[in-house]
mmCIF file of C-alpha atoms in Angstrom:
data_model
loop_
_atom_site.group_PDB
_atom_site.id
_atom_site.type_symbol
_atom_site.label_atom_id
_atom_site.label_comp_id
_atom_site.label_asym_id
_atom_site.label_seq_id
_atom_site.Cartn_x
_atom_site.Cartn_y
_atom_site.Cartn_z
ATOM 1 C CA UNK A 160 -15.438 -13.530 -21.482
ATOM 2 C CA UNK A 161 -16.117 -9.829 -20.547
ATOM 3 C CA UNK A 162 -15.421 -9.436 -16.623
ATOM 4 C CA UNK A 163 -16.876 -6.502 -14.349
ATOM 5 C CA UNK A 164 -15.039 -6.012 -10.994
ATOM 6 C CA UNK A 165 -16.159 -3.544 -8.280
ATOM 7 C CA UNK A 166 -12.907 -2.772 -6.689
ATOM 8 C CA UNK A 167 -12.012 -0.210 -3.588
ATOM 9 C CA UNK A 168 -8.669 1.438 -3.154
ATOM 10 C CA UNK A 169 -6.883 4.075 -1.269
ATOM 11 C CA UNK A 170 -5.189 6.534 -3.734
ATOM 12 C CA UNK A 171 -2.939 7.824 -1.329
ATOM 13 C CA UNK A 172 0.176 5.948 -3.239
ATOM 14 C CA UNK A 173 -1.194 5.989 -6.498
ATOM 15 C CA UNK A 174 -0.608 8.770 -9.169
ATOM 16 C CA UNK A 175 -4.400 8.358 -10.165
ATOM 17 C CA UNK A 176 -6.485 5.491 -11.925
ATOM 18 C CA UNK A 177 -5.259 5.388 -15.469
ATOM 19 C CA UNK A 178 -1.425 4.318 -16.225
ATOM 20 C CA UNK A 179 0.914 7.150 -16.743
ATOM 21 C CA UNK A 180 4.948 7.990 -17.247
ATOM 22 C CA UNK A 181 5.188 9.306 -13.682
ATOM 23 C CA UNK A 182 4.235 7.011 -11.351
ATOM 24 C CA UNK A 183 2.452 3.845 -10.281
ATOM 25 C CA UNK A 184 -1.253 3.996 -10.978
ATOM 26 C CA UNK A 185 -4.422 1.986 -9.669
ATOM 27 C CA UNK A 186 -5.010 0.368 -13.572
ATOM 28 C CA UNK A 187 -0.926 -0.885 -13.501
ATOM 29 C CA UNK A 188 -1.001 -2.106 -10.598
ATOM 30 C CA UNK A 189 -4.527 -3.938 -11.128
ATOM 31 C CA UNK A 190 -3.133 -5.801 -14.448
ATOM 32 C CA UNK A 191 0.165 -6.680 -12.697
ATOM 33 C CA UNK A 192 -2.229 -8.747 -10.196
ATOM 34 C CA UNK A 193 -4.408 -9.945 -13.362
ATOM 35 C CA UNK A 194 -1.205 -11.261 -15.180
ATOM 36 C CA UNK A 195 -0.019 -13.118 -12.366
ATOM 37 C CA UNK A 196 -3.172 -14.863 -11.887
ATOM 38 C CA UNK A 197 -4.254 -15.236 -15.357
ATOM 39 C CA UNK A 198 -0.809 -15.623 -17.363
ATOM 40 C CA UNK A 199 -2.265 -12.873 -19.784
ATOM 41 C CA UNK A 200 -2.221 -8.617 -19.311
ATOM 42 C CA UNK A 201 -5.648 -7.659 -20.556
ATOM 43 C CA UNK A 202 -6.512 -4.264 -20.982
ATOM 44 C CA UNK A 203 -8.723 -2.761 -18.891
ATOM 45 C CA UNK A 204 -11.838 0.116 -19.042
ATOM 46 C CA UNK A 205 -12.094 2.226 -15.923
ATOM 47 C CA UNK A 206 -15.300 3.899 -15.707
ATOM 48 C CA UNK A 207 -13.571 7.463 -14.947
ATOM 49 C CA UNK A 208 -10.251 9.079 -14.797
ATOM 50 C CA UNK A 209 -9.153 9.684 -11.362
ATOM 51 C CA UNK A 210 -6.207 11.948 -10.367
ATOM 52 C CA UNK A 211 -3.231 11.235 -7.945
ATOM 53 C CA UNK A 212 -4.292 10.954 -4.077
ATOM 54 C CA UNK A 213 -8.272 10.524 -5.001
ATOM 55 C CA UNK A 214 -9.614 7.400 -3.382
ATOM 56 C CA UNK A 215 -12.408 4.939 -4.581
ATOM 57 C CA UNK A 216 -14.939 3.371 -2.556
ATOM 58 C CA UNK A 217 -16.746 1.263 -5.443
ATOM 59 C CA UNK A 218 -15.029 1.861 -8.633
ATOM 60 C CA UNK A 219 -15.921 -0.059 -11.557
ATOM 61 C CA UNK A 220 -13.601 -1.748 -14.175
ATOM 62 C CA UNK A 221 -14.230 -4.246 -16.819
ATOM 63 C CA UNK A 222 -11.962 -6.605 -18.650
ATOM 64 C CA UNK A 223 -11.784 -9.407 -21.513
ATOM 65 C CA UNK A 224 -9.817 -12.332 -20.435
ATOM 66 C CA UNK A 225 -10.023 -16.467 -20.740
ATOM 67 C CA UNK A 226 -10.852 -16.940 -16.820
ATOM 68 C CA UNK A 227 -11.562 -20.068 -15.818
ATOM 69 C CA UNK A 228 -11.856 -19.403 -11.850
ATOM 70 C CA UNK A 229 -15.594 -18.994 -10.813
ATOM 71 C CA UNK A 230 -16.893 -15.053 -10.742
ATOM 72 C CA UNK A 231 -17.477 -15.983 -6.646
ATOM 73 C CA UNK A 232 -13.827 -17.145 -6.410
ATOM 74 C CA UNK A 233 -11.878 -14.706 -8.602
ATOM 75 C CA UNK A 234 -11.839 -11.643 -5.950
ATOM 76 C CA UNK A 235 -10.149 -13.783 -2.883
ATOM 77 C CA UNK A 236 -7.921 -15.002 -5.742
ATOM 78 C CA UNK A 237 -7.362 -11.999 -7.274
ATOM 79 C CA UNK A 238 -6.849 -9.836 -4.208
ATOM 80 C CA UNK A 239 -3.774 -12.126 -3.352
ATOM 81 C CA UNK A 240 -1.763 -10.699 -6.417
ATOM 82 C CA UNK A 241 -2.708 -7.048 -5.724
ATOM 83 C CA UNK A 242 -1.431 -4.212 -2.805
ATOM 84 C CA UNK A 243 -3.266 -3.904 -0.264
ATOM 85 C CA UNK A 244 -4.330 -0.485 -1.127
ATOM 86 C CA UNK A 245 -6.790 -1.958 -3.601
ATOM 87 C CA UNK A 246 -8.813 -4.897 -2.979
ATOM 88 C CA UNK A 247 -11.577 -6.689 -5.431
ATOM 89 C CA UNK A 248 -15.148 -6.726 -3.776
ATOM 90 C CA UNK A 249 -16.866 -8.615 -6.581
ATOM 91 C CA UNK A 250 -16.998 -9.862 -10.199
ATOM 92 C CA UNK A 251 -19.129 -10.684 -12.499
ATOM 93 C CA UNK A 252 -19.400 -11.656 -15.835
ATOM 94 C CA UNK A 253 -21.579 -9.204 -18.496
ATOM 95 C CA UNK A 254 -22.259 -9.162 -22.131
ATOM 96 C CA UNK A 255 -19.443 -8.622 -24.390
ATOM 97 C CA UNK A 256 -20.288 -4.913 -25.233
ATOM 98 C CA UNK A 257 -20.364 -3.747 -21.878
ATOM 99 C CA UNK A 258 -18.069 -0.924 -20.942
ATOM 100 C CA UNK A 259 -17.548 0.496 -17.616
ATOM 101 C CA UNK A 260 -17.341 3.945 -18.777
ATOM 102 C CA UNK A 261 -19.519 4.230 -21.231
ATOM 103 C CA UNK A 262 -22.488 2.026 -20.041
ATOM 104 C CA UNK A 263 -22.768 4.167 -16.757
ATOM 105 C CA UNK A 264 -25.760 6.039 -16.178
ATOM 106 C CA UNK A 265 -24.622 8.632 -13.188
ATOM 107 C CA UNK A 266 -21.428 8.621 -10.835
ATOM 108 C CA UNK A 267 -21.474 9.893 -7.302
ATOM 109 C CA UNK A 268 -18.453 11.317 -5.605
ATOM 110 C CA UNK A 269 -18.370 12.272 -2.076
ATOM 111 C CA UNK A 270 -15.643 14.776 -0.312
ATOM 112 C CA UNK A 271 -14.831 14.520 3.092
ATOM 113 C CA UNK A 272 -13.890 17.506 5.434
ATOM 114 C CA UNK A 273 -13.029 16.971 8.810
ATOM 115 C CA UNK A 274 -14.049 20.472 10.544
ATOM 116 C CA UNK A 275 -12.312 20.703 13.781
ATOM 117 C CA UNK A 276 -9.105 22.488 14.542
ATOM 118 C CA UNK A 277 -7.633 18.926 16.098
ATOM 119 C CA UNK A 278 -7.412 16.369 13.445
ATOM 120 C CA UNK A 279 -8.300 12.883 13.869
ATOM 121 C CA UNK A 280 -5.420 10.495 14.135
ATOM 122 C CA UNK A 281 -7.883 7.692 12.385
ATOM 123 C CA UNK A 282 -7.872 8.238 8.581
ATOM 124 C CA UNK A 283 -6.078 11.563 8.001
ATOM 125 C CA UNK A 284 -5.436 10.645 4.707
ATOM 126 C CA UNK A 285 -8.938 10.777 3.855
ATOM 127 C CA UNK A 286 -9.791 14.142 4.595
ATOM 128 C CA UNK A 287 -9.144 17.662 4.564
ATOM 129 C CA UNK A 288 -8.836 19.209 7.647
ATOM 130 C CA UNK A 289 -10.553 22.737 8.154
ATOM 131 C CA UNK A 290 -10.246 24.464 11.434
ATOM 132 C CA UNK A 291 -13.362 26.911 11.647
ATOM 133 C CA UNK A 292 -16.749 25.599 12.213
ATOM 134 C CA UNK A 293 -18.445 25.573 8.636
ATOM 135 C CA UNK A 294 -22.294 26.255 8.840
ATOM 136 C CA UNK A 295 -23.415 23.229 6.859
ATOM 137 C CA UNK A 296 -26.821 24.683 6.202
ATOM 138 C CA UNK A 297 -25.485 27.196 4.271
ATOM 139 C CA UNK A 298 -23.621 24.944 2.299
ATOM 140 C CA UNK A 299 -26.728 23.123 1.654
ATOM 141 C CA UNK A 300 -28.333 26.045 0.755
ATOM 142 C CA UNK A 301 -25.463 26.683 -2.110
ATOM 143 C CA UNK A 302 -25.665 23.061 -3.294
ATOM 144 C CA UNK A 303 -29.178 23.300 -3.803
ATOM 145 C CA UNK A 304 -28.758 25.773 -6.619
ATOM 146 C CA UNK A 305 -26.249 23.649 -8.476
ATOM 147 C CA UNK A 306 -28.965 20.793 -9.107
ATOM 148 C CA UNK A 307 -30.107 20.711 -12.421
ATOM 149 C CA UNK A 308 -28.810 20.923 -16.244
ATOM 150 C CA UNK A 309 -25.460 23.593 -16.367
ATOM 151 C CA UNK A 310 -22.558 24.679 -18.063
ATOM 152 C CA UNK A 311 -20.327 23.999 -15.243
ATOM 153 C CA UNK A 312 -17.674 25.677 -17.148
ATOM 154 C CA UNK A 313 -16.372 27.766 -13.987
ATOM 155 C CA UNK A 314 -15.797 24.138 -11.866
ATOM 156 C CA UNK A 315 -13.438 23.103 -14.414
ATOM 157 C CA UNK A 316 -9.890 23.327 -14.268
ATOM 158 C CA UNK A 317 -7.628 24.684 -16.762
ATOM 159 C CA UNK A 318 -6.013 22.200 -18.846
ATOM 160 C CA UNK A 319 -9.668 20.296 -19.362
ATOM 161 C CA UNK A 320 -9.849 18.472 -22.810
ATOM 162 C CA UNK A 321 -13.311 18.272 -22.860
ATOM 163 C CA UNK A 322 -13.544 21.896 -22.016
ATOM 164 C CA UNK A 323 -11.420 22.598 -24.931
ATOM 165 C CA UNK A 324 -13.136 20.057 -27.654
ATOM 166 C CA UNK A 325 -16.994 19.777 -26.592
ATOM 167 C CA UNK A 326 -19.683 20.634 -24.343
ATOM 168 C CA UNK A 327 -19.353 21.802 -20.664
ATOM 169 C CA UNK A 328 -23.406 20.931 -19.601
ATOM 170 C CA UNK A 329 -23.530 18.411 -17.006
ATOM 171 C CA UNK A 330 -26.506 17.535 -14.958
ATOM 172 C CA UNK A 331 -25.825 17.208 -11.296
ATOM 173 C CA UNK A 332 -29.024 15.359 -9.816
ATOM 174 C CA UNK A 333 -28.229 15.523 -6.285
ATOM 175 C CA UNK A 334 -26.017 17.542 -4.263
ATOM 176 C CA UNK A 335 -26.287 16.971 -0.056
ATOM 177 C CA UNK A 336 -23.938 18.072 2.319
ATOM 178 C CA UNK A 337 -24.355 16.153 5.654
ATOM 179 C CA UNK A 338 -22.600 16.289 8.955
ATOM 180 C CA UNK A 339 -21.806 13.584 11.404
ATOM 181 C CA UNK A 340 -19.760 14.802 14.755
ATOM 182 C CA UNK A 341 -16.839 16.941 13.176
ATOM 183 C CA UNK A 342 -16.749 15.149 9.528
ATOM 184 C CA UNK A 343 -18.828 17.158 6.848
ATOM 185 C CA UNK A 344 -19.763 14.826 3.799
ATOM 186 C CA UNK A 345 -20.568 16.823 0.430
ATOM 187 C CA UNK A 346 -22.152 14.141 -1.897
ATOM 188 C CA UNK A 347 -22.618 14.329 -5.543
ATOM 189 C CA UNK A 348 -24.773 12.443 -8.119
ATOM 190 C CA UNK A 349 -24.143 13.590 -11.703
ATOM 191 C CA UNK A 350 -23.962 12.240 -15.741
ATOM 192 C CA UNK A 351 -20.357 13.435 -15.802
ATOM 193 C CA UNK A 352 -17.950 15.423 -14.070
ATOM 194 C CA UNK A 353 -15.272 18.270 -15.624
ATOM 195 C CA UNK A 354 -11.971 17.892 -14.630
ATOM 196 C CA UNK A 355 -11.601 18.637 -10.740
ATOM 197 C CA UNK A 356 -15.312 19.801 -10.527
ATOM 198 C CA UNK A 357 -16.308 17.684 -7.657
ATOM 199 C CA UNK A 358 -13.229 19.879 -5.884
ATOM 200 C CA UNK A 359 -13.800 22.945 -6.898
ATOM 201 C CA UNK A 360 -17.791 22.337 -6.234
ATOM 202 C CA UNK A 361 -16.856 21.555 -2.445
ATOM 203 C CA UNK A 362 -14.233 24.327 -2.663
ATOM 204 C CA UNK A 363 -17.369 26.974 -3.306
ATOM 205 C CA UNK A 364 -19.728 24.794 -0.957
ATOM 206 C CA UNK A 365 -17.079 25.505 1.964
ATOM 207 C CA UNK A 366 -16.928 29.565 1.090
ATOM 208 C CA UNK A 367 -20.474 29.413 1.353
ATOM 209 C CA UNK A 368 -20.320 27.638 4.866
ATOM 210 C CA UNK A 369 -17.426 30.361 5.853
ATOM 211 C CA UNK A 370 -20.126 32.846 5.368
ATOM 212 C CA UNK A 371 -17.841 34.079 2.555
ATOM 213 C CA UNK A 372 -20.080 33.753 -0.079
ATOM 214 C CA UNK A 373 -24.165 34.148 -0.290
ATOM 215 C CA UNK A 374 -25.449 30.794 -1.806
ATOM 216 C CA UNK A 375 -27.826 33.227 -4.265
ATOM 217 C CA UNK A 376 -24.534 33.674 -6.052
ATOM 218 C CA UNK A 377 -24.367 30.352 -7.349
ATOM 219 C CA UNK A 378 -26.171 30.648 -10.286
ATOM 220 C CA UNK A 379 -24.454 33.818 -11.302
ATOM 221 C CA UNK A 380 -21.345 31.925 -10.980
ATOM 222 C CA UNK A 381 -22.177 29.704 -13.390
ATOM 223 C CA UNK A 382 -23.442 31.682 -15.804
ATOM 224 C CA UNK A 383 -20.034 33.731 -15.971
ATOM 225 C CA UNK A 384 -18.337 30.522 -17.411
ATOM 226 C CA UNK A 385 -15.431 32.126 -15.365
ATOM 227 C CA UNK A 386 -12.985 29.567 -13.247
ATOM 228 C CA UNK A 387 -11.766 32.839 -10.758
ATOM 229 C CA UNK A 388 -15.918 33.020 -9.840
ATOM 230 C CA UNK A 389 -15.706 29.725 -8.226
ATOM 231 C CA UNK A 390 -14.067 28.739 -4.857
ATOM 232 C CA UNK A 391 -10.684 26.589 -4.255
ATOM 233 C CA UNK A 392 -9.643 23.214 -5.718
ATOM 234 C CA UNK A 393 -9.764 21.234 -2.300
ATOM 235 C CA UNK A 394 -7.044 19.227 -1.946
ATOM 236 C CA UNK A 395 -7.292 15.446 -3.414
ATOM 237 C CA UNK A 396 -7.007 13.054 -0.231
ATOM 238 C CA UNK A 397 -11.033 13.723 0.774
ATOM 239 C CA UNK A 398 -11.812 12.953 -2.279
ATOM 240 C CA UNK A 399 -13.819 9.558 -2.738
ATOM 241 C CA UNK A 400 -15.640 7.890 -6.454
ATOM 242 C CA UNK A 401 -18.622 6.253 -4.570
ATOM 243 C CA UNK A 402 -20.500 4.497 -6.731
ATOM 244 C CA UNK A 403 -21.347 4.295 -9.989
ATOM 245 C CA UNK A 404 -24.554 3.567 -11.391
ATOM 246 C CA UNK A 405 -25.350 0.640 -14.328
ATOM 247 C CA UNK A 406 -29.360 0.451 -14.144
ATOM 248 C CA UNK A 407 -29.533 -2.375 -16.712
ATOM 249 C CA UNK A 408 -26.901 -4.726 -14.474
ATOM 250 C CA UNK A 409 -29.119 -5.754 -11.263
ATOM 251 C CA UNK A 410 -26.790 -7.592 -9.834
ATOM 252 C CA UNK A 411 -24.413 -4.986 -9.705
ATOM 253 C CA UNK A 412 -26.930 -2.435 -8.402
ATOM 254 C CA UNK A 413 -28.080 -4.777 -5.697
ATOM 255 C CA UNK A 414 -24.576 -3.496 -4.316
ATOM 256 C CA UNK A 415 -25.189 -0.214 -3.795
ATOM 257 C CA UNK A 416 -24.234 1.103 -0.442
ATOM 258 C CA UNK A 417 -27.158 2.456 1.778
ATOM 259 C CA UNK A 418 -27.065 5.235 4.552
ATOM 260 C CA UNK A 419 -24.128 7.909 4.282
ATOM 261 C CA UNK A 420 -21.756 7.107 1.187
ATOM 262 C CA UNK A 421 -18.980 8.809 2.455
ATOM 263 C CA UNK A 422 -18.385 7.258 5.613
ATOM 264 C CA UNK A 423 -15.045 5.558 6.206
ATOM 265 C CA UNK A 424 -14.544 4.849 9.668
#
């Protein structure tokens, strides 16, 4: 059967989701757990690549296996075989042709900024701290100008394979900046992303929030297709994959979180 998992993970100790030669990946740890539980090591299809240090609230993976464990009991059984930094939230059987990456309609990422001169002792590995007060209204004004279908080459780090061999046009349907006390969360929903796109977008919004960038400049930055015109690439630890939309799967969509998607504590 083809099984879809909804997983959460703290990416701090991993080299990313995909298997790599330079360290332990989330995928490798998940496959280790599946092998320990099922006696076989199935290939795992992830919904997205994530870099070292990036986290996930609801990451989607699917795999094919002869599994006799009921789907409602599989998360508890598998969690006993996984490191504490990875947890399976839900499991469900899907159609044989379903693929977590190619079936995704949109993906939502959150970038969390702790905006205070004093760092929080709680969850310091889950945000990027900036001491100077950010103007979230200016950040939102800049964020609004990223919404729509644009060429996002300016928000792509060097070495992006997609940029070298395909289109760099993506569609952002939502880009929101929200402050809750000292926590500023940037939430982006799009049909696809380029390498480090969200971290660069968040860095560009920070410049607007520091009054170092006029929000009106965003269209010109996009039109330039020049990485040097956009803001810095913010550190990985503030980034979370928050949600993946599969409109054709009502059972999956029923688990969509409500409220502020980047709220951890």
